[in-house]
Tab-separated table of N, CA, C and O in Angstrom:
chain	number	residue	atom	x	y	z
A	17	ILE	N	28.477	50.536	117.279
A	17	ILE	CA	26.865	50.587	116.933
A	17	ILE	C	26.545	50.568	115.169
A	17	ILE	O	27.384	51.626	115.026
A	18	SER	N	25.582	50.300	115.114
A	18	SER	CA	25.347	49.941	113.477
A	18	SER	C	23.983	50.026	113.082
A	18	SER	O	23.018	49.321	113.506
A	19	ALA	N	23.613	50.784	111.904
A	19	ALA	CA	22.099	50.567	111.534
A	19	ALA	C	22.211	49.171	110.836
A	19	ALA	O	20.741	48.830	110.439
A	20	SER	N	23.474	48.693	110.171
A	20	SER	CA	23.540	48.135	109.251
A	20	SER	C	23.529	46.260	109.333
A	20	SER	O	23.888	46.623	110.496
A	21	ASP	N	23.166	45.682	108.629
A	21	ASP	CA	23.669	43.911	108.966
A	21	ASP	C	25.270	44.338	108.779
A	21	ASP	O	25.709	45.071	108.563
A	22	ILE	N	25.288	42.997	109.747
A	22	ILE	CA	26.998	43.089	110.087
A	22	ILE	C	27.649	41.537	110.189
A	22	ILE	O	26.687	40.591	110.763
A	23	ARG	N	28.468	41.429	109.218
A	23	ARG	CA	28.808	39.639	109.596
A	23	ARG	C	30.665	40.074	110.170
A	23	ARG	O	31.178	40.651	109.591
A	24	ILE	N	30.411	38.923	111.020
A	24	ILE	CA	31.984	38.661	111.303
A	24	ILE	C	32.503	37.127	111.212
A	24	ILE	O	31.445	35.966	111.418
A	25	ASP	N	33.388	37.329	110.364
A	25	ASP	CA	34.640	36.139	110.307
A	25	ASP	C	35.918	35.638	110.907
A	25	ASP	O	36.511	35.237	110.510
A	26	GLY	N	36.110	37.002	111.812
A	26	GLY	CA	37.180	36.822	112.729
A	26	GLY	C	36.888	36.988	114.194
A	26	GLY	O	35.877	36.575	114.681
A	27	LYS	N	37.726	37.364	114.968
A	27	LYS	CA	37.410	37.568	116.380
A	27	LYS	C	37.160	38.833	116.805
A	27	LYS	O	37.680	39.766	116.577
A	28	PHE	N	35.761	39.052	117.205
A	28	PHE	CA	35.721	40.198	118.051
A	28	PHE	C	35.481	40.369	119.466
A	28	PHE	O	34.682	39.138	120.228
A	29	THR	N	35.892	41.211	120.180
A	29	THR	CA	35.672	41.369	121.547
A	29	THR	C	35.240	42.689	121.901
A	29	THR	O	35.983	43.215	121.386
A	30	GLY	N	33.922	42.823	122.578
A	30	GLY	CA	33.903	44.189	123.053
A	30	GLY	C	32.113	43.846	122.901
A	30	GLY	O	31.657	43.056	122.959
A	31	LYS	N	31.915	45.470	122.647
A	31	LYS	CA	30.266	45.296	122.783
A	31	LYS	C	29.715	45.895	121.561
A	31	LYS	O	30.890	46.448	120.668
A	32	LEU	N	28.854	44.951	120.933
A	32	LEU	CA	28.422	44.887	119.722
A	32	LEU	C	26.830	45.514	119.835
A	32	LEU	O	25.924	44.585	120.190
A	33	TYR	N	26.088	46.724	118.609
A	33	TYR	CA	25.291	46.928	118.762
A	33	TYR	C	24.704	47.548	117.131
A	33	TYR	O	25.110	48.078	116.787
A	34	THR	N	23.388	46.374	116.534
A	34	THR	CA	23.243	46.739	115.259
A	34	THR	C	21.625	46.353	115.417
A	34	THR	O	21.535	45.510	116.127
A	35	LYS	N	21.085	47.878	114.787
A	35	LYS	CA	19.413	47.036	114.260
A	35	LYS	C	19.263	46.468	113.255
A	35	LYS	O	18.021	46.003	112.712
A	36	GLY	N	20.292	46.153	112.377
A	36	GLY	CA	20.505	44.935	111.125
A	36	GLY	C	20.415	43.361	112.209
A	36	GLY	O	20.753	43.158	113.079
A	37	LYS	N	20.895	42.460	111.079
A	37	LYS	CA	21.304	41.423	111.426
A	37	LYS	C	22.710	41.101	111.616
A	37	LYS	O	23.611	41.431	110.872
A	38	LEU	N	22.966	40.473	112.256
A	38	LEU	CA	24.238	39.749	112.680
A	38	LEU	C	24.286	38.006	112.267
A	38	LEU	O	23.915	37.532	112.626
A	39	VAL	N	25.432	37.967	111.468
A	39	VAL	CA	26.110	36.705	111.076
A	39	VAL	C	27.341	36.459	111.578
A	39	VAL	O	27.821	37.410	111.419
A	40	ILE	N	27.231	35.513	112.184
A	40	ILE	CA	28.767	35.137	112.752
A	40	ILE	C	29.136	33.346	112.103
A	40	ILE	O	28.770	32.783	112.071
A	41	GLY	N	30.299	33.968	111.274
A	41	GLY	CA	30.712	33.083	110.326
A	41	GLY	C	31.362	31.896	110.973
A	41	GLY	O	31.457	31.792	112.106
A	42	GLU	N	31.723	30.726	109.897
A	42	GLU	CA	32.061	29.193	111.041
A	42	GLU	C	33.509	29.324	111.546
A	42	GLU	O	33.279	28.765	112.791
A	43	LYS	N	34.056	30.555	111.402
A	43	LYS	CA	35.537	30.415	112.019
A	43	LYS	C	35.591	31.722	113.267
A	43	LYS	O	36.742	31.687	113.285
A	44	ALA	N	34.348	32.067	113.447
A	44	ALA	CA	34.174	33.091	114.022
A	44	ALA	C	34.395	33.205	115.432
A	44	ALA	O	33.585	32.145	115.741
A	45	LEU	N	34.631	33.987	116.346
A	45	LEU	CA	34.765	34.130	117.726
A	45	LEU	C	34.301	35.503	118.660
A	45	LEU	O	35.139	36.710	117.898
A	46	VAL	N	33.082	35.164	118.584
A	46	VAL	CA	32.405	37.073	119.313
A	46	VAL	C	32.324	36.967	120.714
A	46	VAL	O	31.948	35.472	121.166
A	47	ASP	N	33.038	37.582	121.496
A	47	ASP	CA	33.429	37.500	122.971
A	47	ASP	C	32.677	38.809	123.566
A	47	ASP	O	33.716	39.797	123.144
A	48	GLY	N	31.765	39.108	124.210
A	48	GLY	CA	31.390	40.367	124.908
A	48	GLY	C	29.670	40.207	124.826
A	48	GLY	O	28.954	39.252	125.062
A	49	VAL	N	29.585	41.436	124.689
A	49	VAL	CA	27.988	42.122	124.723
A	49	VAL	C	27.583	42.522	123.381
A	49	VAL	O	27.817	42.997	122.603
A	50	VAL	N	26.310	41.556	123.447
A	50	VAL	CA	26.001	41.643	121.804
A	50	VAL	C	24.381	41.935	121.216
A	50	VAL	O	23.698	41.376	122.451
A	51	VAL	N	24.150	42.780	121.232
A	51	VAL	CA	22.518	43.170	120.801
A	51	VAL	C	22.615	43.746	119.868
A	51	VAL	O	23.230	44.574	118.513
A	52	CYS	N	21.072	42.757	118.968
A	52	CYS	CA	20.803	42.752	117.211
A	52	CYS	C	19.589	42.170	117.106
A	52	CYS	O	18.775	41.979	118.311
A	53	ASN	N	19.062	42.549	116.211
A	53	ASN	CA	17.749	42.673	115.692
A	53	ASN	C	17.400	41.061	115.706
A	53	ASN	O	16.410	40.623	115.758
A	54	SER	N	18.227	40.269	114.465
A	54	SER	CA	17.996	39.281	114.155
A	54	SER	C	19.737	38.450	114.060
A	54	SER	O	20.543	39.503	113.883
A	55	ALA	N	19.632	37.039	114.502
A	55	ALA	CA	21.400	36.545	114.053
A	55	ALA	C	21.361	35.555	113.358
A	55	ALA	O	20.314	34.304	113.802
A	56	ASP	N	22.543	34.550	112.812
A	56	ASP	CA	22.274	33.617	112.439
A	56	ASP	C	24.215	32.913	112.470
A	56	ASP	O	25.030	33.614	112.495
A	57	ILE	N	23.815	32.249	113.743
A	57	ILE	CA	25.446	31.915	113.838
A	57	ILE	C	25.949	30.541	113.369
A	57	ILE	O	25.114	29.579	114.055
A	58	TRP	N	26.948	30.507	113.047
A	58	TRP	CA	28.060	29.557	112.617
A	58	TRP	C	29.022	29.140	113.292
A	58	TRP	O	29.053	27.957	113.347
A	59	GLY	N	29.513	30.614	114.160
A	59	GLY	CA	30.545	30.168	114.763
A	59	GLY	C	30.431	30.191	116.012
A	59	GLY	O	29.548	29.433	116.738
A	60	THR	N	31.388	30.735	117.092
A	60	THR	CA	31.654	30.449	118.385
A	60	THR	C	31.005	32.014	119.144
A	60	THR	O	31.836	32.831	118.949
A	61	ILE	N	30.684	32.429	119.918
A	61	ILE	CA	29.683	33.028	120.787
A	61	ILE	C	29.483	33.120	122.178
A	61	ILE	O	29.256	32.000	122.512
A	62	GLU	N	30.350	33.966	122.937
A	62	GLU	CA	30.654	33.866	124.030
A	62	GLU	C	30.005	35.120	124.756
A	62	GLU	O	30.454	36.291	124.407
A	63	GLY	N	29.469	35.360	126.143
A	63	GLY	CA	28.639	36.384	126.839
A	63	GLY	C	27.242	36.745	126.954
A	63	GLY	O	26.809	35.748	126.835
A	64	THR	N	27.083	38.123	126.781
A	64	THR	CA	25.519	38.187	126.788
A	64	THR	C	24.952	38.798	125.763
A	64	THR	O	25.489	39.373	124.981
A	65	PHE	N	24.099	38.136	125.002
A	65	PHE	CA	23.340	38.121	123.690
A	65	PHE	C	21.602	38.603	123.710
A	65	PHE	O	20.958	37.607	124.692
A	66	THR	N	21.486	39.733	123.057
A	66	THR	CA	20.318	40.346	123.180
A	66	THR	C	19.702	40.094	121.657
A	66	THR	O	20.334	40.737	120.918
A	67	VAL	N	18.409	39.033	121.369
A	67	VAL	CA	18.235	39.194	120.091
A	67	VAL	C	16.877	40.105	120.140
A	67	VAL	O	15.612	39.351	120.442
A	68	GLY	N	16.559	40.636	119.208
A	68	GLY	CA	14.811	41.727	118.987
A	68	GLY	C	13.828	40.502	118.047
A	68	GLY	O	12.866	40.900	117.920
A	69	ASP	N	14.512	39.617	117.658
A	69	ASP	CA	13.270	39.020	116.801
A	69	ASP	C	13.832	37.168	116.828
A	69	ASP	O	13.587	36.696	117.631
A	70	ILE	N	14.683	36.828	115.971
A	70	ILE	CA	15.132	35.454	115.812
A	70	ILE	C	16.518	35.464	116.083
A	70	ILE	O	17.293	36.055	115.284
A	71	VAL	N	17.168	34.193	116.801
A	71	VAL	CA	18.629	33.803	116.566
A	71	VAL	C	18.882	32.541	116.176
A	71	VAL	O	17.564	31.727	116.578
A	72	THR	N	19.427	32.389	115.415
A	72	THR	CA	19.592	30.766	114.674
A	72	THR	C	20.798	30.148	114.964
A	72	THR	O	21.723	30.697	114.417
A	73	PHE	N	21.184	29.177	115.861
A	73	PHE	CA	22.224	28.574	116.022
A	73	PHE	C	22.451	27.527	115.223
A	73	PHE	O	21.373	26.326	115.051
A	74	ARG	N	23.474	27.652	114.145
A	74	ARG	CA	23.545	26.703	113.301
A	74	ARG	C	24.379	25.293	113.722
A	74	ARG	O	25.078	25.720	114.613
A	75	SER	N	24.202	24.070	112.927
A	75	SER	CA	24.879	22.925	113.298
A	75	SER	C	26.444	23.218	113.346
A	75	SER	O	26.930	24.062	112.281
A	76	GLY	N	27.109	23.036	114.372
A	76	GLY	CA	28.293	23.119	114.731
A	76	GLY	C	28.901	24.586	115.214
A	76	GLY	O	30.115	25.166	115.347
A	77	SER	N	28.218	25.857	115.574
A	77	SER	CA	27.830	26.423	116.169
A	77	SER	C	28.086	26.329	117.700
A	77	SER	O	27.739	25.066	118.112
A	78	SER	N	28.799	27.085	118.518
A	78	SER	CA	28.596	27.415	119.802
A	78	SER	C	28.341	28.306	120.954
A	78	SER	O	28.833	29.577	120.273
A	79	PHE	N	27.723	28.069	121.479
A	79	PHE	CA	27.418	29.517	122.546
A	79	PHE	C	27.473	28.949	124.118
A	79	PHE	O	27.097	27.822	124.767
A	80	ASP	N	28.192	30.159	124.643
A	80	ASP	CA	28.287	29.846	126.189
A	80	ASP	C	27.891	31.484	126.903
A	80	ASP	O	28.544	32.408	126.694
A	81	GLY	N	26.609	31.441	127.546
A	81	GLY	CA	26.350	33.088	128.019
A	81	GLY	C	25.018	32.746	128.358
A	81	GLY	O	24.685	32.078	128.787
A	82	SER	N	24.706	34.122	128.629
A	82	SER	CA	23.448	34.554	128.632
A	82	SER	C	22.513	35.089	127.576
A	82	SER	O	23.092	36.103	127.051
A	83	LEU	N	21.401	34.361	127.301
A	83	LEU	CA	20.929	34.627	125.931
A	83	LEU	C	19.337	35.610	126.558
A	83	LEU	O	18.566	34.544	127.446
A	84	LYS	N	18.915	36.443	125.846
A	84	LYS	CA	17.684	36.778	125.723
A	84	LYS	C	16.937	37.538	124.155
A	84	LYS	O	17.846	37.835	123.741
A	85	THR	N	15.727	36.560	124.024
A	85	THR	CA	15.526	36.720	122.389
A	85	THR	C	14.437	36.661	122.382
A	85	THR	O	13.252	35.881	123.600
A	86	ILE	N	13.270	36.744	121.474
A	86	ILE	CA	11.845	36.502	121.165
A	86	ILE	C	11.633	35.082	120.652
A	86	ILE	O	10.466	34.785	121.123
A	87	ARG	N	12.572	34.819	119.602
A	87	ARG	CA	12.375	33.359	119.488
A	87	ARG	C	13.968	33.076	119.237
A	87	ARG	O	14.868	33.764	118.937
A	88	ILE	N	14.251	31.328	119.184
A	88	ILE	CA	15.458	30.860	119.049
A	88	ILE	C	14.911	29.737	118.577
A	88	ILE	O	13.807	28.869	118.494
A	89	CYS	N	15.774	29.054	117.755
A	89	CYS	CA	16.083	27.755	116.939
A	89	CYS	C	17.379	27.456	117.111
A	89	CYS	O	18.427	28.348	116.868
A	90	ILE	N	17.695	26.277	117.274
A	90	ILE	CA	18.718	25.631	117.686
A	90	ILE	C	19.143	23.974	116.632
A	90	ILE	O	17.931	23.213	117.175
A	91	GLU	N	19.872	24.002	115.761
A	91	GLU	CA	19.780	22.745	114.852
A	91	GLU	C	20.195	22.298	115.539
A	91	GLU	O	21.367	22.154	116.526
A	92	MET	N	20.411	20.556	115.297
A	92	MET	CA	21.071	19.459	116.146
A	92	MET	C	22.535	19.744	115.224
A	92	MET	O	22.615	20.078	114.459
A	93	GLY	N	23.453	19.326	116.581
A	93	GLY	CA	24.902	19.616	115.944
A	93	GLY	C	25.568	21.115	117.088
A	93	GLY	O	26.661	21.314	116.624
A	94	ALA	N	24.686	21.612	117.363
A	94	ALA	CA	24.619	23.070	118.204
A	94	ALA	C	25.282	22.783	118.961
A	94	ALA	O	24.490	21.969	119.688
A	95	GLU	N	26.363	23.589	120.073
A	95	GLU	CA	26.444	23.631	121.161
A	95	GLU	C	25.886	24.827	122.385
A	95	GLU	O	26.097	25.643	121.775
A	96	TYR	N	25.108	24.669	122.855
A	96	TYR	CA	24.539	25.143	123.819
A	96	TYR	C	24.399	25.137	125.252
A	96	TYR	O	24.496	24.382	125.922
A	97	SER	N	25.229	26.078	125.777
A	97	SER	CA	25.899	26.700	127.136
A	97	SER	C	24.975	27.645	127.989
A	97	SER	O	25.682	28.676	127.445
A	98	GLY	N	23.986	27.766	128.783
A	98	GLY	CA	24.121	28.861	129.343
A	98	GLY	C	22.406	29.090	129.434
A	98	GLY	O	21.673	28.000	129.883
A	99	ASP	N	22.010	30.375	130.333
A	99	ASP	CA	20.706	30.583	130.198
A	99	ASP	C	20.442	30.882	128.936
A	99	ASP	O	20.527	32.004	128.246
A	100	CYS	N	18.879	30.985	128.978
A	100	CYS	CA	17.772	31.651	127.909
A	100	CYS	C	16.480	31.822	128.167
A	100	CYS	O	15.952	31.493	128.800
A	101	THR	N	16.387	33.264	128.017
A	101	THR	CA	14.938	33.941	128.650
A	101	THR	C	14.684	34.600	127.305
A	101	THR	O	14.783	35.486	126.644
A	102	ILE	N	13.156	33.939	127.200
A	102	ILE	CA	12.107	34.412	126.356
A	102	ILE	C	12.063	35.951	126.604
A	102	ILE	O	11.122	36.145	127.511
A	103	ILE	N	12.007	36.668	125.562
A	103	ILE	CA	11.313	38.285	125.824
A	103	ILE	C	10.782	38.617	124.983
A	103	ILE	O	10.291	37.821	124.028
A	104	ASP	N	9.965	39.828	125.014
A	104	ASP	CA	8.924	40.633	124.214
A	104	ASP	C	9.100	41.703	123.695
A	104	ASP	O	10.421	41.928	123.824
A	105	GLU	N	8.820	42.624	122.858
A	105	GLU	CA	9.541	43.619	121.721
A	105	GLU	C	9.536	44.718	122.995
A	105	GLU	O	10.349	45.433	122.719
A	106	VAL	N	8.717	44.748	123.754
A	106	VAL	CA	9.042	45.790	124.381
A	106	VAL	C	9.939	45.335	125.493
A	106	VAL	O	10.603	46.509	125.720
A	107	GLU	N	10.446	44.842	125.783
A	107	GLU	CA	11.628	44.325	126.993
A	107	GLU	C	12.663	44.443	125.772
A	107	GLU	O	13.674	44.962	126.338
A	108	PHE	N	12.956	44.019	124.468
A	108	PHE	CA	14.135	44.208	123.865
A	108	PHE	C	14.281	45.954	123.311
A	108	PHE	O	15.324	46.216	123.505
A	109	LYS	N	13.019	46.573	123.250
A	109	LYS	CA	13.429	47.984	123.114
A	109	LYS	C	13.634	48.495	124.361
A	109	LYS	O	14.713	49.326	124.315
A	110	SER	N	13.357	48.337	125.446
A	110	SER	CA	14.035	48.660	126.638
A	110	SER	C	15.674	48.251	127.019
A	110	SER	O	16.252	49.087	127.164
A	111	ILE	N	16.166	47.113	126.518
A	111	ILE	CA	17.314	46.961	126.552
A	111	ILE	C	17.993	47.052	125.595
A	111	ILE	O	19.309	48.155	125.875
A	112	SER	N	17.498	47.512	124.122
A	112	SER	CA	18.404	48.182	123.045
A	112	SER	C	18.427	49.766	123.173
A	112	SER	O	19.032	50.339	122.904
A	113	ALA	N	17.206	50.681	124.389
A	113	ALA	CA	17.521	51.887	124.418
A	113	ALA	C	18.710	51.937	125.139
A	113	ALA	O	19.194	52.899	125.180
A	114	GLU	N	19.289	51.261	125.994
A	114	GLU	CA	20.387	51.558	126.983
A	114	GLU	C	21.720	51.747	125.420
A	114	GLU	O	22.410	52.241	126.102
A	115	TYR	N	22.082	50.866	124.618
A	115	TYR	CA	23.061	50.916	123.899
A	115	TYR	C	23.114	52.586	123.097
A	115	TYR	O	24.085	52.388	122.104
A	116	MET	N	21.752	53.121	123.123
A	116	MET	CA	21.695	54.203	122.124
A	116	MET	C	21.835	55.442	122.680
A	116	MET	O	22.006	56.540	122.253
A	117	ARG	N	22.005	55.212	124.019
A	117	ARG	CA	22.469	56.827	125.188
A	117	ARG	C	24.116	57.327	124.637
A	117	ARG	O	24.977	56.565	124.375
């Protein structure tokens, strides 16, 4: 749990919650449950991903899992496999509140 921005350039497995921005570097692998305010994905993410504003999947990134977000951007060259649900701020606050208990 963090109140600040986080950048991952290695392998992370588990649960991650940040009120800030999450950046996943080009060689990074994140596997688990992630809740963040915004995200910029250059590497690989697998699992359950919830974003309170915008998530951007950059060219060369890979996603496999379940995404809930307010806004999404997928660049050409990004791989996306899974489902995507567009949520509103109220639903994001409800989801993120579960991680602050």
